[in-house]
Coordinates of C-alpha atoms in Angstrom, one line a residue:
G1 CA 115.2 111.7 94.6
I2 CA 113.9 113.0 90.8
E3 CA 110.7 112.1 89.8
A4 CA 110.3 112.2 86.1
Q5 CA 107.0 112.6 84.7
I6 CA 105.6 111.9 81.5
E7 CA 103.3 114.5 80.3
N8 CA 103.4 114.9 76.5
A9 CA 104.6 113.1 73.4
M10 CA 108.2 114.4 73.3
G11 CA 108.4 113.0 76.4
L12 CA 107.3 109.4 75.8
I13 CA 109.7 109.7 72.9
N14 CA 112.8 110.3 74.9
I15 CA 111.8 108.2 77.5
N16 CA 114.9 106.2 77.6
A17 CA 117.3 109.5 77.7
I18 CA 115.2 110.7 80.6
A19 CA 115.4 107.6 82.7
A20 CA 119.2 107.6 81.7
A21 CA 119.5 111.0 82.6
S22 CA 120.6 110.9 86.2
P23 CA 121.2 108.2 88.9
R24 CA 119.3 110.7 91.1
I25 CA 115.7 109.9 89.1
E26 CA 113.8 107.0 91.1
S27 CA 110.5 107.4 89.2
I28 CA 108.8 107.5 86.2
I29 CA 105.6 108.8 86.2
F30 CA 102.4 108.9 83.6
G31 CA 101.1 112.3 83.7
P32 CA 97.6 111.2 82.0
A33 CA 95.8 114.7 81.9
D34 CA 98.8 116.6 80.2
F35 CA 99.5 113.8 77.7
M36 CA 96.0 113.4 76.4
A37 CA 95.8 117.2 75.8
S38 CA 99.1 116.9 74.4
I39 CA 98.1 114.5 71.5
N40 CA 95.1 115.7 71.1
M41 CA 93.1 112.8 72.7
K42 CA 89.2 113.1 72.2
S43 CA 88.7 112.2 76.3
L44 CA 87.2 114.3 78.7
V45 CA 87.9 111.8 81.5
V46 CA 91.3 111.9 82.0
G47 CA 92.6 108.0 82.0
E48 CA 89.5 106.6 80.2
Q49 CA 89.0 105.5 77.1
P50 CA 88.4 107.5 74.5
P51 CA 84.7 107.3 72.9
G52 CA 84.8 105.8 69.4
Y53 CA 88.0 103.6 70.7
D54 CA 86.0 100.4 71.4
T55 CA 89.0 97.6 71.1
G56 CA 92.0 97.3 72.7
D57 CA 93.5 99.8 75.3
A58 CA 94.5 103.3 74.3
Y59 CA 97.0 103.9 76.9
H60 CA 98.8 100.6 76.2
H61 CA 101.6 101.6 74.1
I62 CA 102.5 104.6 76.4
L63 CA 102.3 102.7 79.9
M64 CA 104.4 100.0 78.2
S65 CA 107.0 102.5 76.9
I66 CA 107.2 103.9 80.9
L67 CA 107.4 100.4 82.3
M68 CA 110.1 99.3 80.0
A69 CA 112.2 102.4 80.7
A70 CA 112.0 102.1 84.4
R71 CA 112.7 98.5 84.6
A72 CA 115.4 99.0 82.0
Y73 CA 117.2 101.6 83.9
N74 CA 116.2 100.3 87.7
K75 CA 113.3 103.4 88.2
Q76 CA 109.8 102.5 89.9
A77 CA 107.3 102.9 87.5
I78 CA 104.5 105.3 88.6
D79 CA 100.8 105.4 86.9
G80 CA 99.5 109.1 87.4
P81 CA 96.2 110.4 88.6
Y82 CA 92.9 109.1 88.4
L83 CA 90.8 112.5 88.5
G84 CA 87.3 111.0 89.3
I85 CA 87.8 111.2 92.7
K86 CA 84.4 109.8 93.4
D87 CA 84.2 106.9 91.1
M88 CA 86.1 104.0 92.6
D89 CA 85.0 101.6 90.2
G90 CA 86.5 103.8 87.4
F91 CA 90.1 104.0 89.8
R92 CA 89.7 100.4 90.3
R93 CA 89.8 99.8 86.4
V94 CA 92.5 102.1 85.6
A95 CA 94.8 101.1 88.6
G96 CA 93.9 97.4 87.8
R97 CA 95.2 98.1 84.4
S98 CA 98.8 99.5 85.4
A99 CA 98.9 97.1 88.2
A100 CA 98.4 94.1 85.6
L101 CA 101.4 95.5 83.4
G102 CA 103.6 95.6 86.8
F103 CA 103.4 99.0 87.6
D104 CA 105.0 100.0 91.2
G105 CA 102.1 102.1 92.2
K106 CA 99.4 105.0 91.5
W107 CA 99.0 108.5 92.3
A108 CA 96.1 109.0 94.8
L109 CA 94.5 112.3 94.6
H110 CA 91.6 111.7 97.8
P111 CA 91.9 109.9 100.5
D112 CA 89.4 107.1 99.3
Q113 CA 91.7 105.8 96.6
I114 CA 94.8 105.4 98.9
A115 CA 93.3 102.2 100.5
L116 CA 92.0 101.0 96.7
A117 CA 95.5 101.5 95.6
N118 CA 97.6 99.8 98.4
E119 CA 95.1 97.0 97.7
I120 CA 95.6 96.9 93.9
F121 CA 99.4 97.1 93.9
S122 CA 99.9 94.9 96.9
P123 CA 100.2 91.1 96.0
K124 CA 97.7 88.9 97.5
Q125 CA 98.9 86.4 100.1
E126 CA 98.4 83.5 97.9
D127 CA 100.6 85.0 95.6
Y128 CA 103.1 85.6 98.2
D129 CA 102.7 82.3 99.4
H130 CA 103.1 80.4 96.1
A131 CA 106.4 82.5 95.5
E132 CA 107.6 81.2 98.9
M133 CA 106.7 77.7 97.6
I134 CA 108.6 78.4 94.5
L135 CA 111.8 79.5 96.3
E136 CA 111.6 76.4 98.8
A137 CA 111.0 73.8 96.1
Y138 CA 113.7 75.4 94.4
D139 CA 116.4 75.2 97.4
W140 CA 115.3 71.6 97.6
A141 CA 116.0 70.7 94.5
T142 CA 118.8 72.1 94.1
S143 CA 120.6 70.9 97.5
A144 CA 122.6 67.5 97.4
A145 CA 119.8 66.1 99.4
G146 CA 117.2 67.0 96.5
G147 CA 119.1 65.6 93.8
A148 CA 121.1 68.8 92.6
K149 CA 118.9 69.5 89.7
G150 CA 119.3 73.1 88.1
A151 CA 115.5 73.0 86.9
V152 CA 112.5 71.5 88.7
M153 CA 108.8 71.2 88.3
L154 CA 106.6 72.3 91.0
G155 CA 103.0 71.0 89.9
D156 CA 102.6 71.8 86.5
E157 CA 105.4 74.9 86.7
M158 CA 109.2 74.5 85.2
I159 CA 111.4 76.5 87.4
D160 CA 115.1 76.7 86.6
D161 CA 117.7 80.0 86.2
D162 CA 118.1 80.0 83.0
D163 CA 120.7 82.7 83.0
G164 CA 122.9 81.1 85.7
T165 CA 122.8 85.0 87.8
N166 CA 119.6 84.6 90.1
L167 CA 116.5 83.2 90.6
L168 CA 114.7 86.5 91.2
I169 CA 111.1 86.8 93.1
T170 CA 110.3 90.9 93.3
N171 CA 108.1 93.3 94.6
L172 CA 106.1 91.2 96.9
S173 CA 105.0 92.4 100.0
C174 CA 103.5 90.4 102.4
P175 CA 100.0 91.5 103.6
K176 CA 100.5 89.9 107.1
C177 CA 103.8 91.1 107.7
E178 CA 103.3 94.5 105.8
A179 CA 106.8 94.3 104.8
F180 CA 108.6 95.1 101.4
V181 CA 110.2 91.2 100.5
E182 CA 113.0 90.8 97.7
V183 CA 113.8 87.1 97.3
Y184 CA 117.1 85.8 95.8
L185 CA 119.5 83.4 95.1
P186 CA 122.9 85.5 95.0
S187 CA 124.7 83.8 91.9
D188 CA 127.5 82.9 93.7
E189 CA 125.2 80.3 95.5
Q190 CA 124.2 78.9 92.3
P191 CA 124.0 75.3 91.6
E192 CA 125.2 74.2 88.0
E193 CA 122.4 72.6 86.0
V194 CA 122.3 69.0 85.1

C-alpha cells in the first residue's frame, strides 16, 4: 500500500484529495521536519512548540486535519518522527499529544522509542475492560431478558445506538492477549429503540 506523507502547506491544504486519491493509500503521515520548514515555523526542535508560542498547541490544526481526512477516508493517521532520540520525556509528550487526539501510531527513529510508542498508543487494560463492560451491558439491555431497551445506562454513562447502524468500539488492543480488537454489533442485529 501507499503511505502518503504530509510535509508542507500545500499537502495539508489538499489533504482530503490526497486521502481520496487511491484505494491503495493506507495511511497519512505527518512529516513534521519538512512541514515546519515549509511554513517557516520558528523552532529548531522538530515536534516541539516554537519559542514564544506559549498558549495552545502549534500543531493542533495540522494534526486534526490529518486525523479528519484519515478517518473520513478510512486510513490510518500516523504522527511523524521525533528527532530528539535521547529525549524520552519529549517523545512521550509529543506522542501523547497525537495519541490523545486518536492517531493510530507514531514513527520511531530509534529502538528506544519503540516500546514507548507501543505503550502510548495501546489502550490501557482498564479501557479495554470498560469497553467490554459497555458491550455486555448493551447486549443484555437490548435482549429480551434485559427488556429490549434501545438506550441503557452503565453507571453515569448512557449507551445507545443512535443512528441504528452499529454500536462500535474500535482500535482497542488487549495488552494481555496482544491482539487488535474491533467489536461491533452488525446492523442487521440491532434492536429497535423503545
